[in-house]
mmCIF file of C-alpha atoms in Angstrom:
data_model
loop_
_atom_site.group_PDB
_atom_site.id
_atom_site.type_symbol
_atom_site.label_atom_id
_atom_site.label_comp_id
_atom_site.label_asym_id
_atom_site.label_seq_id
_atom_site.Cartn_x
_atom_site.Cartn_y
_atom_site.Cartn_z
ATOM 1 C CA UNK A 1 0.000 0.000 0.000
ATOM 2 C CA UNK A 2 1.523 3.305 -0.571
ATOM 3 C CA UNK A 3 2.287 5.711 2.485
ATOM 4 C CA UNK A 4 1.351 8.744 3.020
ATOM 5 C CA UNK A 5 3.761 11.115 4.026
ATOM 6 C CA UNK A 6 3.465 13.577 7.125
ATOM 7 C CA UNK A 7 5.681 16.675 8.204
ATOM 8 C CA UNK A 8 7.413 17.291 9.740
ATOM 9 C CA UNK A 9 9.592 13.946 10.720
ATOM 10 C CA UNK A 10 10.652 15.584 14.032
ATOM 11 C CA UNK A 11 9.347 18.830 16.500
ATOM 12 C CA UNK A 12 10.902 20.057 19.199
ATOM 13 C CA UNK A 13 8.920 22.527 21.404
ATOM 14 C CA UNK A 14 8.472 23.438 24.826
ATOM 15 C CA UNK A 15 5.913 22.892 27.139
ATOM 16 C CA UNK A 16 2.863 25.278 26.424
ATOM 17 C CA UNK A 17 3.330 26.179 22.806
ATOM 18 C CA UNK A 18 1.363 24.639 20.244
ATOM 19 C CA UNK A 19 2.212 21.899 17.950
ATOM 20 C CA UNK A 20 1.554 21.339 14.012
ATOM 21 C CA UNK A 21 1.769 18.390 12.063
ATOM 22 C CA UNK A 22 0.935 17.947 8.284
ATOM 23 C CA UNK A 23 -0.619 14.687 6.495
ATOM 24 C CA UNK A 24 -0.511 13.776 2.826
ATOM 25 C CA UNK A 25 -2.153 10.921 1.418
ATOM 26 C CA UNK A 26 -2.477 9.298 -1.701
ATOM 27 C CA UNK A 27 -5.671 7.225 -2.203
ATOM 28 C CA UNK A 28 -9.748 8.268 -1.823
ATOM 29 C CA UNK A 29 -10.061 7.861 1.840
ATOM 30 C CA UNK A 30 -13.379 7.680 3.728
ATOM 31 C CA UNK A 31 -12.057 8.989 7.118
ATOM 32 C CA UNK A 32 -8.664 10.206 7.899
ATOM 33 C CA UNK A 33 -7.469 8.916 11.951
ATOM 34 C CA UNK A 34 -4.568 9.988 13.803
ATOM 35 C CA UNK A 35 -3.015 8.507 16.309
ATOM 36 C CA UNK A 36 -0.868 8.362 19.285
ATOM 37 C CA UNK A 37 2.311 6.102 19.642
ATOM 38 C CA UNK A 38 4.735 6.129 23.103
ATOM 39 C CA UNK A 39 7.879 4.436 22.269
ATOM 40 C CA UNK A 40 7.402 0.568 21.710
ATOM 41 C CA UNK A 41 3.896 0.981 23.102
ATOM 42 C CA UNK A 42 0.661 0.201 20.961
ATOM 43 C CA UNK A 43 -1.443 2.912 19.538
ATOM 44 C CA UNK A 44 -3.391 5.130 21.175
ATOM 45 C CA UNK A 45 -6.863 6.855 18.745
ATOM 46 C CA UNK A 46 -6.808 10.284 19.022
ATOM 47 C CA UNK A 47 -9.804 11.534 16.539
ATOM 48 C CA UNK A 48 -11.406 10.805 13.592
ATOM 49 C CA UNK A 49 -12.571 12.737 11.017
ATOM 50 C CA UNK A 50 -15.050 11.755 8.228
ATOM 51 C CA UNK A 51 -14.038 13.126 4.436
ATOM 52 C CA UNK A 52 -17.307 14.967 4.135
ATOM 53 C CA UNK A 53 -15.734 17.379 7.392
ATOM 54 C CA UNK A 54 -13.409 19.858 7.243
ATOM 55 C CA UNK A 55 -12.578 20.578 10.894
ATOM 56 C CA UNK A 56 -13.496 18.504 13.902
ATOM 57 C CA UNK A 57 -12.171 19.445 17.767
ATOM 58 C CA UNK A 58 -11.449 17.361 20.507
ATOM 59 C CA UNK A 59 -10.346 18.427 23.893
ATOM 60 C CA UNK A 60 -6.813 20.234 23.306
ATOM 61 C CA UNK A 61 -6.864 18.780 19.839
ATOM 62 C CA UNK A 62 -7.913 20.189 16.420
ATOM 63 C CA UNK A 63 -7.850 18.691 13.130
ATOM 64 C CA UNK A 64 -7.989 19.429 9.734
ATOM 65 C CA UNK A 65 -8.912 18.191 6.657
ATOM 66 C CA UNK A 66 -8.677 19.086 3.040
ATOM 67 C CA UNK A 67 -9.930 16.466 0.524
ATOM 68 C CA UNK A 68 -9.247 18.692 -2.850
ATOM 69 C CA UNK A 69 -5.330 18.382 -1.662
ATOM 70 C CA UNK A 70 -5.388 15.515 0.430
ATOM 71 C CA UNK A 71 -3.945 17.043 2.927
ATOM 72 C CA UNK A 72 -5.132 16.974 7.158
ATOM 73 C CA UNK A 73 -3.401 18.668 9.595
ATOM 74 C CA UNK A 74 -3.347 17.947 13.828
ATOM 75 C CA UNK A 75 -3.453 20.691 16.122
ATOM 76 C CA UNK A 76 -1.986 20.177 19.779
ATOM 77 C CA UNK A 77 -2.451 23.532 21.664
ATOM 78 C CA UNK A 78 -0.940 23.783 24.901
ATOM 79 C CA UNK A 79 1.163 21.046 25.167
ATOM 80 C CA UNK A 80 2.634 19.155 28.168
ATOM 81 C CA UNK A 81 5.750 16.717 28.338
ATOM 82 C CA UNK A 82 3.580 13.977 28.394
ATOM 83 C CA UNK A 83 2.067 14.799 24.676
ATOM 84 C CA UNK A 84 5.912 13.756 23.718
ATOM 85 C CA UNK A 85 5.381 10.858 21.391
ATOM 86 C CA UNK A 86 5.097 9.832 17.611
ATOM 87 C CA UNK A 87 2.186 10.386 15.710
ATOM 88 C CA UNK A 88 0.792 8.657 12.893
ATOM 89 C CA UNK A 89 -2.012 9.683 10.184
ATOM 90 C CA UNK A 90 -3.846 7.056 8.769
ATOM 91 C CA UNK A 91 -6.509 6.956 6.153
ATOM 92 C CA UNK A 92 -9.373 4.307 5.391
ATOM 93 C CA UNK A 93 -8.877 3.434 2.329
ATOM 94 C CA UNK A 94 -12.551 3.723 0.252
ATOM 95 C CA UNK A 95 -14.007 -0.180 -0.355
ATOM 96 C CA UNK A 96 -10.835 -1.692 1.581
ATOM 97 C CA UNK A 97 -11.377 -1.173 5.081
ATOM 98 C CA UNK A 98 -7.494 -0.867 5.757
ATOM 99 C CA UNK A 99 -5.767 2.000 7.106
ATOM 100 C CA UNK A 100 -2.627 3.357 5.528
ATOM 101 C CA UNK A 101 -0.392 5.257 8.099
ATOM 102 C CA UNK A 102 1.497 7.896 6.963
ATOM 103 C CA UNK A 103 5.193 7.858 7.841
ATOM 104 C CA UNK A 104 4.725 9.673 11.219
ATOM 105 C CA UNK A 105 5.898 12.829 13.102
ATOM 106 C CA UNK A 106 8.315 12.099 16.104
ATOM 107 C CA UNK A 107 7.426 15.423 18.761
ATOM 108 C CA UNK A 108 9.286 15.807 21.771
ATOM 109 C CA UNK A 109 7.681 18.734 24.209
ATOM 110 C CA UNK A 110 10.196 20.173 26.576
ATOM 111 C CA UNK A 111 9.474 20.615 30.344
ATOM 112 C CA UNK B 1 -14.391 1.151 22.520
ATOM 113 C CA UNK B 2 -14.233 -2.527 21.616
ATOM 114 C CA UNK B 3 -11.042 -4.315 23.324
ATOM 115 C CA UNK B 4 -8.382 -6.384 20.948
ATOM 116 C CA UNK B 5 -5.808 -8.541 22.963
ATOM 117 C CA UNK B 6 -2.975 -9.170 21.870
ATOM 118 C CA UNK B 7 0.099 -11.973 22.957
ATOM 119 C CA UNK B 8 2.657 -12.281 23.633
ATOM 120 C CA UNK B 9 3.182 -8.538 24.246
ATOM 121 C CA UNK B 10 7.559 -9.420 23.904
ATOM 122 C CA UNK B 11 8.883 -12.567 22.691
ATOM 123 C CA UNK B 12 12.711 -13.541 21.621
ATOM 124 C CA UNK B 13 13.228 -16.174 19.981
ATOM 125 C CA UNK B 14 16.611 -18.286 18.228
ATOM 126 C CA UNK B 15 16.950 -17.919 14.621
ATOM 127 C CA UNK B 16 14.868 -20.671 12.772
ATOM 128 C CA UNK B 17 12.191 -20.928 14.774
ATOM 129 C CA UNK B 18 8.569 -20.225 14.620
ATOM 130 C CA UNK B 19 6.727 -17.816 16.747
ATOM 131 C CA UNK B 20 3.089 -17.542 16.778
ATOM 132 C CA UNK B 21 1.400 -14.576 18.241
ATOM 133 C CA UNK B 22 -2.597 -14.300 18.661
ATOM 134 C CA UNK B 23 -4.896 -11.471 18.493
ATOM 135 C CA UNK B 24 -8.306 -11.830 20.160
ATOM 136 C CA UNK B 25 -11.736 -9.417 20.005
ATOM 137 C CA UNK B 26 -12.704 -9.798 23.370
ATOM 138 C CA UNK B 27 -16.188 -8.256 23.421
ATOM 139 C CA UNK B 28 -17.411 -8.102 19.907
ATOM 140 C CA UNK B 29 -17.058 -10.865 16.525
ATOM 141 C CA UNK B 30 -14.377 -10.121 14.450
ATOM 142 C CA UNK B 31 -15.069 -10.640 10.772
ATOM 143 C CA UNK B 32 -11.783 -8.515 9.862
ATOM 144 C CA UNK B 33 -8.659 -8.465 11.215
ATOM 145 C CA UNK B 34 -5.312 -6.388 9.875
ATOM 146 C CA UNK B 35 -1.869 -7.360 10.520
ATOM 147 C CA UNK B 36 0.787 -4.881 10.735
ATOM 148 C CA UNK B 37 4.115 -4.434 11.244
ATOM 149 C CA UNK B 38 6.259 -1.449 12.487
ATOM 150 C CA UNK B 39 10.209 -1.514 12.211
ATOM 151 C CA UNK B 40 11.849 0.915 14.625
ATOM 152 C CA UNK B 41 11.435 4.698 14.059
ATOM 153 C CA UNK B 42 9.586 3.890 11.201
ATOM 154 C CA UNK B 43 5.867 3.479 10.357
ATOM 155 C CA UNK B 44 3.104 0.738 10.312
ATOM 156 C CA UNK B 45 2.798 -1.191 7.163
ATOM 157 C CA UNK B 46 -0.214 -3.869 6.263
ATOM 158 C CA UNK B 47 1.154 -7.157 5.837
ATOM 159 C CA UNK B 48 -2.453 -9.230 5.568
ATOM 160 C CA UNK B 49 -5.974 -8.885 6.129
ATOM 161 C CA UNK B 50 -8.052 -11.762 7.104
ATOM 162 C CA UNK B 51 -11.474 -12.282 6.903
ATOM 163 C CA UNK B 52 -12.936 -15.171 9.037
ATOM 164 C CA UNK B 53 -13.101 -18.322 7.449
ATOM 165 C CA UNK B 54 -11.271 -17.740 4.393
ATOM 166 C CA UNK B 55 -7.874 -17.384 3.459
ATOM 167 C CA UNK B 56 -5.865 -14.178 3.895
ATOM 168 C CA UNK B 57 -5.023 -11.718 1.446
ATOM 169 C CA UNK B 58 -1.465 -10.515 1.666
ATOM 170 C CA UNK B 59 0.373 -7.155 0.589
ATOM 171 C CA UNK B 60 2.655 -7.151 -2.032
ATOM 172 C CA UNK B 61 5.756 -7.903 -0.778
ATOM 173 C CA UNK B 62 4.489 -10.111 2.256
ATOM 174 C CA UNK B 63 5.173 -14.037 2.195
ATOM 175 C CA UNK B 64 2.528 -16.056 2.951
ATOM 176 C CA UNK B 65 4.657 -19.121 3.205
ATOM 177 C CA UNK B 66 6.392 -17.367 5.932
ATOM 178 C CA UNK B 67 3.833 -15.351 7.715
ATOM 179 C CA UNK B 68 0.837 -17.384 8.414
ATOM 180 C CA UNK B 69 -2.436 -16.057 8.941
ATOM 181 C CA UNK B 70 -5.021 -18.464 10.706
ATOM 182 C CA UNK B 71 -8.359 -16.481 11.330
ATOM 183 C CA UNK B 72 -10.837 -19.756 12.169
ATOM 184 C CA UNK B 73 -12.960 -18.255 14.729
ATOM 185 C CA UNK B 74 -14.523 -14.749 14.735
ATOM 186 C CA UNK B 75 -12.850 -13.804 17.996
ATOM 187 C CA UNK B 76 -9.315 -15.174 17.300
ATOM 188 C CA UNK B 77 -6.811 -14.368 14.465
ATOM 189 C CA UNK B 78 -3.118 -15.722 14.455
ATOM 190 C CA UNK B 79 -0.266 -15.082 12.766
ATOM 191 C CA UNK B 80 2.797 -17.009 12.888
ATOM 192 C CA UNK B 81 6.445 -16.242 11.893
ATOM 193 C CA UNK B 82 7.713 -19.449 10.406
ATOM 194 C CA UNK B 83 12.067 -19.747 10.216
ATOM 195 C CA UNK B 84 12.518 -16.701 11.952
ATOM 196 C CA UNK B 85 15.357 -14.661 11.292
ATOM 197 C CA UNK B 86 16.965 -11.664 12.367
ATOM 198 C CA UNK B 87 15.534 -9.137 9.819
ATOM 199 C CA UNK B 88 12.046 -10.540 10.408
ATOM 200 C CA UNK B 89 12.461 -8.700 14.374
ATOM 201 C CA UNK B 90 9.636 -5.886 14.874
ATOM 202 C CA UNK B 91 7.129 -4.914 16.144
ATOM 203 C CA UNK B 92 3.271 -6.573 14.822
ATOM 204 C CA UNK B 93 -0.073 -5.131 15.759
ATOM 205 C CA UNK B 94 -3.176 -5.962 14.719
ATOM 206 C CA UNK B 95 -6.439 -4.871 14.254
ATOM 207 C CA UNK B 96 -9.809 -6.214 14.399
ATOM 208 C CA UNK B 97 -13.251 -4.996 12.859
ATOM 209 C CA UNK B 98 -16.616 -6.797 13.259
ATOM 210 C CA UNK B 99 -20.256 -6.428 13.109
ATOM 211 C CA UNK B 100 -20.593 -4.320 15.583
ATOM 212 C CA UNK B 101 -17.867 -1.990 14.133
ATOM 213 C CA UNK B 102 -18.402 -2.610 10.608
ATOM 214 C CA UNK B 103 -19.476 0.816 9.779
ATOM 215 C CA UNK B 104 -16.705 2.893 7.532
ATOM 216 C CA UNK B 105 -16.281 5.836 10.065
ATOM 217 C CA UNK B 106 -15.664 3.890 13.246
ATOM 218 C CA UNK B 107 -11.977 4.233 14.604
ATOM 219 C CA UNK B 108 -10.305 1.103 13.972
ATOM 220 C CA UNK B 109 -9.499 -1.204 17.067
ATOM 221 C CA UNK B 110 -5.710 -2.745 18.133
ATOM 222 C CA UNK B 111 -4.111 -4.758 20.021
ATOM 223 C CA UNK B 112 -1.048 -3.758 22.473
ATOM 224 C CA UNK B 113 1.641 -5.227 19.260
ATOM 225 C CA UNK B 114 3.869 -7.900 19.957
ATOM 226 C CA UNK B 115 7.976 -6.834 19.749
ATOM 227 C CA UNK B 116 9.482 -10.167 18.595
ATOM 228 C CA UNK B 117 13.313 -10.493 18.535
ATOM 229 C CA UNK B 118 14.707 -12.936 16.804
ATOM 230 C CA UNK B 119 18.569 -13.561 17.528
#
């Protein structure tokens, strides 16, 4: 399956400032999910957001998504040491059921 | 949310053996279940999707002489790593959907992966 690519691979920030990350895919998706990953844990769901929305809000989380580019984006305002983590995009692939993650963004948050 | 166990949560084994690692839906039926794997700092990749029942349909790229994919019940998938060998050390997750969960827009459930080391 092909990957979708997210940016940026690493961000640094400190503790309270907000934190961007970017998602590209590749194939007609029906939902776009990110998610949480603590090193060598399992994945944690974060939020999902159907193709037919554009913005969707969660707690201290906001995400983004543009169909016409195929482009989302995740918002993490305020963010504490414990948000440090990688995090992984992943679309459901229309008719397959399968999610393709995209190649993840590694943010560390600074106490 | 629907719970997916998964085990062994570590396992190392010698080269040339097989390890086989199960993934159960513990409160719903499972009708599809995903196997992935992750190799450090990178991302998750399908290797196989099984649907219960019948046999599983593999990524390009994925052996299915060498990664086995036993899905007979609709609460328990397997997959086992036959001749293991150093390169085939990583980290597998899977993921189960059922009839409960069937619906497109429903986050997909995981187990806790399995890190297998194979020296």
């Amino acid at each position: 399956s092909q990957q979708g690519e997210e940016d940026p691979q690493a961000l640094s920030i400190q503790e309270g400032e907000n934190a961007t990350m970017n998602c590209s895919y590749k194939t007609s998706i029906n939902n776009l999910q990110w998610y949480r990953q603590n090193s060598g844990r399992g994945l944690v769901h974060l939020i999902l957001i159907r193709s037919n929305e554009r913005e969707k809000h969660s707690g201290r989380l906001r995400v983004t998504l543009d169909t016409s580019k195929k482009s989302s984006s995740l918002l993490i305002t305020a963010s504490r040491a414990a948000d440090t983590a990688s995090y992984f995009c992943a679309g459901m692939d229309t008719g397959r059921r399968a999610l393709t993650f995209g190649s993840g963004t590694r943010l560390q948050v600074q106490p | 949310g629907a719970v997916v166990s998964q085990h062994p949560s570590r396992v190392i084994c010698k080269s040339g053996t097989s390890v086989k690692i199960e993934c159960r839906s513990l409160d719903f039926q499972a009708t599809t279940m995903f196997w992935y794997r992750q190799f450090p700092k990178q991302s998750l990749m399908l290797m196989a999707t099984s649907n219960e029942g019948s046999k599983a349909t593999y990524e390009q790229g994925v052996e299915k002489d060498k990664f086995l994919i036993n899905h007979a019940s609709l609460t328990l998938s397997t997959l086992t790593v036959t001749s293991a060998h150093p390169e085939d050390s990583s980290f597998y997750i899977c993921s189960a959907r059922g009839l409960k969960t069937s619906t497109m827009n429903t986050e997909a459930f995981f187990g806790q992966g399995t890190r297998l080391t194979v020296v």
